[in-house]
């Protein structure tokens, strides 16, 4: 086996931490992949992967080898694509990871329009709950992440910022009254979103220059926006959600109404994250397409604002 072939196979296993998944993506039998990784370990003289019946982990030597080799593979893939496709027409499988519900609510139109324009690109879309997002990232080309800037070992391009607004059902407000100030929320049931490591996300509420960080009280701790939306419509409490199309339909049908309309939560930065600055055409062009659509507001009007919008608004 040529060393470069072994490096390529090793990088795929290291990304997925799973021989079965890597073999599926590579299109080879799991037994073949396992044998070739073993040959690579014999060739380099150290153990690269720690295997158990439940999981595959990188050894210290394997982590060092992976950091070096993944850049080699990324550069080789870019060089191969540039020679193979001088016209820079994107093609192949593009694996995109995003938080659960985010793509469904906000980016569906972006994916379908890109697919219509670039028919040679196939998407593998993976939506993960926040506590699982870092693991899913290992096997994707692009990760869309919300909140704090990703760690410095990865390349992050800010797409814009996302705002949340407070909503409740008319039935809930009829029972509990309508808050007039964020301080009134202390006596309400506030549906809380569970962030990474099962922490309850605090609510940073803004109104012009006024900023209040509120620790909500609730019987419900939720890690998907779909459940947040459903519970809010059912009258379980006050929820924070972005202005997606399904929510607008609920407002029009009087299933929901805005609470504390002068206040909003956020901004929450939204990033496109990649492992390297060296990107194949399919990845680079999709990120450019995504940034253009969010910048124009065509994909999700009223939901995103770009960094330039913030500068203009002061």
Short mmCIF file of C-alpha atoms in Angstrom, two decimals:
data_model
loop_
_atom_site.label_atom_id
_atom_site.label_comp_id
_atom_site.label_asym_id
_atom_site.label_seq_id
_atom_site.Cartn_x
_atom_site.Cartn_y
_atom_site.Cartn_z
CA UNK A 1 0.00 0.00 0.00
CA UNK A 2 1.33 3.44 -0.94
CA UNK A 3 1.88 5.67 2.14
CA UNK A 4 -0.35 8.44 0.75
CA UNK A 5 -3.23 5.99 0.37
CA UNK A 6 -2.82 4.92 3.98
CA UNK A 7 -2.76 8.56 5.11
CA UNK A 8 -6.00 9.26 3.24
CA UNK A 9 -7.75 6.27 4.82
CA UNK A 10 -6.42 7.14 8.27
CA UNK A 11 -7.68 10.74 8.04
CA UNK A 12 -11.21 9.54 7.19
CA UNK A 13 -11.25 7.15 10.16
CA UNK A 14 -9.86 9.88 12.45
CA UNK A 15 -12.58 12.31 11.34
CA UNK A 16 -15.46 9.93 11.95
CA UNK A 17 -14.00 7.98 14.93
CA UNK A 18 -15.86 5.03 13.44
CA UNK A 19 -14.59 2.33 11.06
CA UNK A 20 -18.06 1.43 9.75
CA UNK A 21 -18.95 5.04 9.00
CA UNK A 22 -15.56 5.74 7.37
CA UNK A 23 -15.82 2.59 5.25
CA UNK A 24 -19.29 3.67 4.10
CA UNK A 25 -18.04 7.12 3.09
CA UNK A 26 -15.01 5.63 1.32
CA UNK A 27 -17.03 2.95 -0.42
CA UNK A 28 -14.85 0.04 0.74
CA UNK A 29 -15.47 -2.94 3.06
CA UNK A 30 -14.86 -2.32 6.75
CA UNK A 31 -12.51 -5.30 6.90
CA UNK A 32 -10.37 -3.86 4.10
CA UNK A 33 -10.19 -0.50 5.82
CA UNK A 34 -9.23 -2.06 9.17
CA UNK A 35 -6.50 -4.14 7.54
CA UNK A 36 -5.00 -1.18 5.70
CA UNK A 37 -4.96 0.99 8.83
CA UNK A 38 -3.16 -1.83 10.63
CA UNK A 39 -0.60 -1.93 7.79
CA UNK A 40 -0.08 1.83 8.14
CA UNK A 41 0.51 1.49 11.89
CA UNK A 42 3.09 -1.23 11.25
CA UNK A 43 4.77 0.98 8.65
CA UNK A 44 5.07 4.02 10.96
CA UNK A 45 5.93 1.86 13.97
CA UNK A 46 3.41 3.31 16.44
CA UNK A 47 -0.25 2.75 17.33
CA UNK A 48 -2.40 5.53 15.87
CA UNK A 49 -5.86 4.42 16.96
CA UNK A 50 -7.17 2.93 20.19
CA UNK A 51 -9.97 0.49 19.33
CA UNK A 52 -12.61 -0.93 21.65
CA UNK A 53 -15.93 -2.61 20.91
CA UNK A 54 -17.70 0.70 21.57
CA UNK A 55 -15.51 3.44 20.12
CA UNK A 56 -12.35 4.43 18.27
CA UNK A 57 -10.08 7.11 19.73
CA UNK A 58 -6.82 8.68 18.59
CA UNK A 59 -3.69 7.92 20.58
CA UNK A 60 -1.34 10.84 21.35
CA UNK A 61 0.78 9.82 18.36
CA UNK A 62 -2.36 9.44 16.27
CA UNK A 63 -3.56 12.94 17.17
CA UNK A 64 -0.23 14.46 16.12
CA UNK A 65 -0.24 12.42 12.89
CA UNK A 66 -3.84 13.44 12.17
CA UNK A 67 -3.11 17.16 12.60
CA UNK A 68 -0.30 16.91 10.03
CA UNK A 69 -1.97 14.54 7.60
CA UNK A 70 -5.37 16.22 7.31
CA UNK A 71 -3.68 19.34 5.90
CA UNK A 72 -1.81 17.22 3.38
CA UNK A 73 -5.03 15.54 2.27
CA UNK A 74 -6.91 18.87 2.07
CA UNK A 75 -4.18 20.38 -0.12
CA UNK A 76 -4.10 17.28 -2.35
CA UNK A 77 -7.89 17.33 -2.78
CA UNK A 78 -7.82 21.00 -3.78
CA UNK A 79 -5.00 20.41 -6.27
CA UNK A 80 -6.82 17.40 -7.75
CA UNK A 81 -10.07 19.32 -8.14
CA UNK A 82 -8.40 22.36 -9.69
CA UNK A 83 -6.72 20.19 -12.33
CA UNK A 84 -9.80 18.06 -12.90
CA UNK A 85 -12.21 20.96 -13.11
CA UNK A 86 -10.54 24.11 -14.42
CA UNK A 87 -13.95 25.69 -15.00
CA UNK A 88 -14.55 25.49 -11.23
CA UNK A 89 -17.94 23.90 -11.60
CA UNK A 90 -18.66 22.42 -8.15
CA UNK A 91 -19.45 18.73 -8.02
CA UNK A 92 -19.45 15.80 -5.63
CA UNK A 93 -20.76 15.20 -2.11
CA UNK A 94 -20.94 18.22 0.23
CA UNK A 95 -21.40 17.30 3.91
CA UNK A 96 -22.94 20.09 6.00
CA UNK A 97 -23.54 19.96 9.75
CA UNK A 98 -25.79 22.45 11.53
CA UNK A 99 -27.67 22.72 14.82
CA UNK A 100 -30.90 20.79 15.06
CA UNK A 101 -33.85 22.67 13.46
CA UNK A 102 -31.64 25.49 12.16
CA UNK A 103 -31.50 24.34 8.55
CA UNK A 104 -35.13 23.23 8.53
CA UNK A 105 -36.41 26.57 9.72
CA UNK A 106 -34.03 28.99 8.04
CA UNK A 107 -31.88 27.50 5.26
CA UNK A 108 -34.08 25.08 3.32
CA UNK A 109 -34.50 27.55 0.47
CA UNK A 110 -30.74 28.15 0.31
CA UNK A 111 -30.03 24.43 -0.11
CA UNK A 112 -32.70 23.92 -2.78
CA UNK A 113 -31.66 27.00 -4.79
CA UNK A 114 -27.99 25.98 -4.68
CA UNK A 115 -28.92 22.46 -5.78
CA UNK A 116 -30.96 23.85 -8.70
CA UNK A 117 -28.01 25.99 -9.81
CA UNK A 118 -25.28 23.37 -9.27
CA UNK A 119 -26.87 20.05 -10.12
CA UNK A 120 -23.59 18.10 -9.82
CA UNK A 121 -23.45 18.71 -6.05
CA UNK A 122 -25.12 16.24 -3.69
CA UNK A 123 -25.78 17.23 -0.06
CA UNK A 124 -25.42 15.16 3.09
CA UNK A 125 -27.15 17.27 5.75
CA UNK A 126 -26.56 16.36 9.37
CA UNK A 127 -28.50 18.12 12.12
CA UNK A 128 -27.24 17.57 15.65
CA UNK A 129 -28.31 18.73 19.08
CA UNK A 130 -25.78 21.19 20.58
CA UNK A 131 -24.23 18.60 22.90
CA UNK A 132 -23.51 16.35 19.91
CA UNK A 133 -22.46 19.00 17.37
CA UNK A 134 -18.69 18.77 17.94
CA UNK A 135 -18.76 15.01 17.36
CA UNK A 136 -20.73 15.33 14.12
CA UNK A 137 -18.31 18.02 12.92
CA UNK A 138 -15.58 15.39 12.61
CA UNK A 139 -17.19 13.97 9.45
CA UNK A 140 -18.36 17.09 7.56
CA UNK A 141 -17.03 19.66 5.10
CA UNK A 142 -18.81 22.67 6.62
CA UNK A 143 -20.31 23.20 10.06
CA UNK A 144 -22.76 26.03 10.65
CA UNK A 145 -22.44 27.11 14.28
CA UNK A 146 -24.30 29.67 16.39
CA UNK A 147 -22.97 31.53 19.40
CA UNK A 148 -19.40 31.87 20.60
CA UNK A 149 -16.65 31.94 17.98
CA UNK A 150 -15.34 28.41 17.29
CA UNK A 151 -11.90 27.47 18.57
CA UNK A 152 -8.83 28.86 16.82
CA UNK A 153 -7.81 25.52 15.29
CA UNK A 154 -10.64 25.85 12.75
CA UNK A 155 -11.45 28.53 10.17
CA UNK A 156 -14.64 30.50 10.92
CA UNK A 157 -16.38 32.91 8.55
CA UNK A 158 -19.13 34.98 10.15
CA UNK A 159 -22.31 34.91 8.05
CA UNK A 160 -24.38 37.30 10.15
CA UNK A 161 -26.19 37.43 13.46
CA UNK A 162 -29.42 35.84 14.62
CA UNK A 163 -31.96 37.51 16.91
CA UNK A 164 -34.61 35.91 19.07
CA UNK A 165 -37.96 37.39 20.10
CA UNK A 166 -40.35 36.53 22.91
CA UNK A 167 -43.65 34.82 22.12
CA UNK A 168 -46.53 33.23 24.02
CA UNK A 169 -49.95 31.85 23.21
CA UNK A 170 -53.02 34.03 23.87
CA UNK A 171 -54.31 31.26 26.19
CA UNK A 172 -51.15 31.41 28.34
CA UNK A 173 -51.32 35.21 28.58
CA UNK A 174 -55.02 35.06 29.49
CA UNK A 175 -54.15 32.79 32.43
CA UNK A 176 -50.95 34.50 33.64
CA UNK A 177 -51.14 38.07 32.38
CA UNK A 178 -48.83 39.83 29.94
CA UNK A 179 -45.40 41.00 31.18
CA UNK A 180 -44.70 44.72 30.72
CA UNK A 181 -40.99 44.64 31.60
CA UNK A 182 -38.33 41.89 31.70
CA UNK A 183 -38.47 42.02 35.50
CA UNK A 184 -42.04 40.65 35.24
CA UNK A 185 -40.68 37.42 33.68
CA UNK A 186 -39.63 36.18 37.12
CA UNK A 187 -43.24 35.21 37.84
CA UNK A 188 -43.75 33.50 34.47
CA UNK A 189 -42.96 30.08 33.03
CA UNK A 190 -40.15 30.74 30.53
CA UNK A 191 -39.33 27.88 28.17
CA UNK A 192 -35.56 27.46 28.40
CA UNK A 193 -33.18 26.28 25.71
CA UNK A 194 -30.57 23.80 26.91
CA UNK A 195 -27.13 24.73 25.61
CA UNK A 196 -23.92 22.69 25.41
CA UNK A 197 -23.16 20.40 28.37
CA UNK A 198 -26.83 20.58 29.40
CA UNK A 199 -26.47 24.13 30.76
CA UNK A 200 -29.59 26.29 30.72
CA UNK A 201 -29.00 29.22 28.38
CA UNK A 202 -29.52 32.63 30.00
CA UNK A 203 -31.58 35.26 28.22
CA UNK A 204 -29.61 38.39 27.25
CA UNK A 205 -32.46 40.83 26.57
CA UNK A 206 -31.79 44.16 24.85
CA UNK A 207 -33.79 47.32 24.20
CA UNK A 208 -31.59 49.97 22.63
CA UNK A 209 -28.77 50.61 25.10
CA UNK A 210 -30.54 48.73 27.90
CA UNK A 211 -29.29 45.19 28.52
CA UNK A 212 -30.68 42.70 31.05
CA UNK A 213 -29.35 39.16 31.47
CA UNK A 214 -32.14 37.04 32.87
CA UNK A 215 -31.98 33.51 34.35
CA UNK A 216 -35.37 32.07 33.34
CA UNK A 217 -37.47 29.75 35.51
CA UNK A 218 -39.24 26.87 33.81
CA UNK A 219 -40.52 23.34 34.18
CA UNK A 220 -39.24 22.65 30.64
CA UNK A 221 -35.62 22.45 29.46
CA UNK A 222 -35.50 21.97 25.69
CA UNK A 223 -32.76 21.30 23.12
CA UNK A 224 -34.71 21.71 19.85
CA UNK A 225 -36.54 24.70 18.44
CA UNK A 226 -39.30 22.43 17.12
CA UNK A 227 -40.26 21.45 20.66
CA UNK A 228 -39.84 25.06 21.85
CA UNK A 229 -42.29 26.16 19.16
CA UNK A 230 -44.82 23.40 19.93
CA UNK A 231 -44.80 23.98 23.68
CA UNK A 232 -45.21 27.73 23.22
CA UNK A 233 -48.23 27.25 20.93
CA UNK A 234 -49.73 24.82 23.46
CA UNK A 235 -49.52 27.47 26.20
CA UNK A 236 -46.72 25.97 28.30
CA UNK A 237 -44.95 29.29 28.72
CA UNK A 238 -43.03 32.14 27.06
CA UNK A 239 -40.44 31.07 24.48
CA UNK A 240 -37.67 32.79 22.52
CA UNK A 241 -37.63 32.03 18.79
CA UNK A 242 -36.37 33.46 15.52
CA UNK A 243 -38.89 34.84 13.05
CA UNK A 244 -39.19 31.82 10.75
CA UNK A 245 -42.08 31.33 8.32
CA UNK A 246 -43.95 28.77 10.46
CA UNK A 247 -43.97 31.20 13.37
CA UNK A 248 -45.32 33.98 11.15
CA UNK A 249 -48.23 31.69 10.24
CA UNK A 250 -48.98 31.16 13.93
CA UNK A 251 -49.01 34.92 14.52
CA UNK A 252 -51.41 35.45 11.62
CA UNK A 253 -53.71 32.71 12.95
CA UNK A 254 -53.53 34.17 16.50
CA UNK A 255 -51.98 30.99 17.90
CA UNK A 256 -49.05 33.11 19.14
CA UNK A 257 -48.43 36.74 19.93
CA UNK A 258 -45.33 38.80 20.55
CA UNK A 259 -44.39 39.50 24.18
CA UNK A 260 -42.31 42.52 25.25
CA UNK A 261 -42.08 43.70 21.61
CA UNK A 262 -39.49 46.39 22.42
CA UNK A 263 -37.02 43.73 23.63
CA UNK A 264 -35.05 41.04 21.81
CA UNK A 265 -32.51 38.34 22.66
CA UNK A 266 -29.07 38.25 21.09
CA UNK A 267 -27.35 38.95 18.84
CA UNK A 268 -26.07 35.40 18.33
CA UNK A 269 -23.29 35.25 15.69
CA UNK A 270 -23.64 32.60 12.97
CA UNK A 271 -20.47 31.08 11.46
CA UNK A 272 -19.54 28.78 8.60
CA UNK A 273 -16.67 26.68 9.97
CA UNK A 274 -14.16 24.59 8.01
CA UNK A 275 -11.01 22.68 8.92
CA UNK A 276 -8.79 24.54 6.44
CA UNK A 277 -8.57 27.68 4.31
CA UNK A 278 -7.81 25.41 1.34
CA UNK A 279 -11.29 24.54 0.12
CA UNK A 280 -12.45 22.56 -2.90
CA UNK A 281 -14.72 24.38 -5.32
CA UNK A 282 -17.95 22.82 -4.02
CA UNK A 283 -17.23 23.99 -0.45
CA UNK A 284 -15.92 27.44 -1.31
CA UNK A 285 -18.73 28.26 -3.76
CA UNK A 286 -21.42 27.07 -1.34
CA UNK A 287 -20.05 29.30 1.44
CA UNK A 288 -19.97 32.26 -0.98
CA UNK A 289 -23.54 31.47 -2.04
CA UNK A 290 -24.66 31.22 1.58
CA UNK A 291 -23.03 34.54 2.51
CA UNK A 292 -24.55 36.27 -0.51
CA UNK A 293 -28.05 35.02 0.27
CA UNK A 294 -27.87 35.99 3.93
CA UNK A 295 -26.37 39.37 3.06
CA UNK A 296 -29.24 40.13 0.67
CA UNK A 297 -31.85 38.91 3.14
CA UNK A 298 -33.44 36.87 0.35
CA UNK A 299 -33.22 33.56 2.18
CA UNK A 300 -34.58 34.48 5.58
CA UNK A 301 -35.98 38.05 5.58
CA UNK A 302 -36.16 39.63 9.01
CA UNK A 303 -34.19 36.84 10.70
CA UNK A 304 -30.55 37.56 9.89
CA UNK A 305 -28.58 40.77 9.95
CA UNK A 306 -25.05 40.90 8.61
CA UNK A 307 -22.00 42.42 10.26
CA UNK A 308 -22.32 45.36 7.83
CA UNK A 309 -25.95 45.90 8.90
CA UNK A 310 -24.83 46.15 12.53
CA UNK A 311 -22.21 48.75 11.66
CA UNK A 312 -24.78 50.84 9.81
CA UNK A 313 -27.32 50.60 12.61
CA UNK A 314 -24.74 51.53 15.25
#
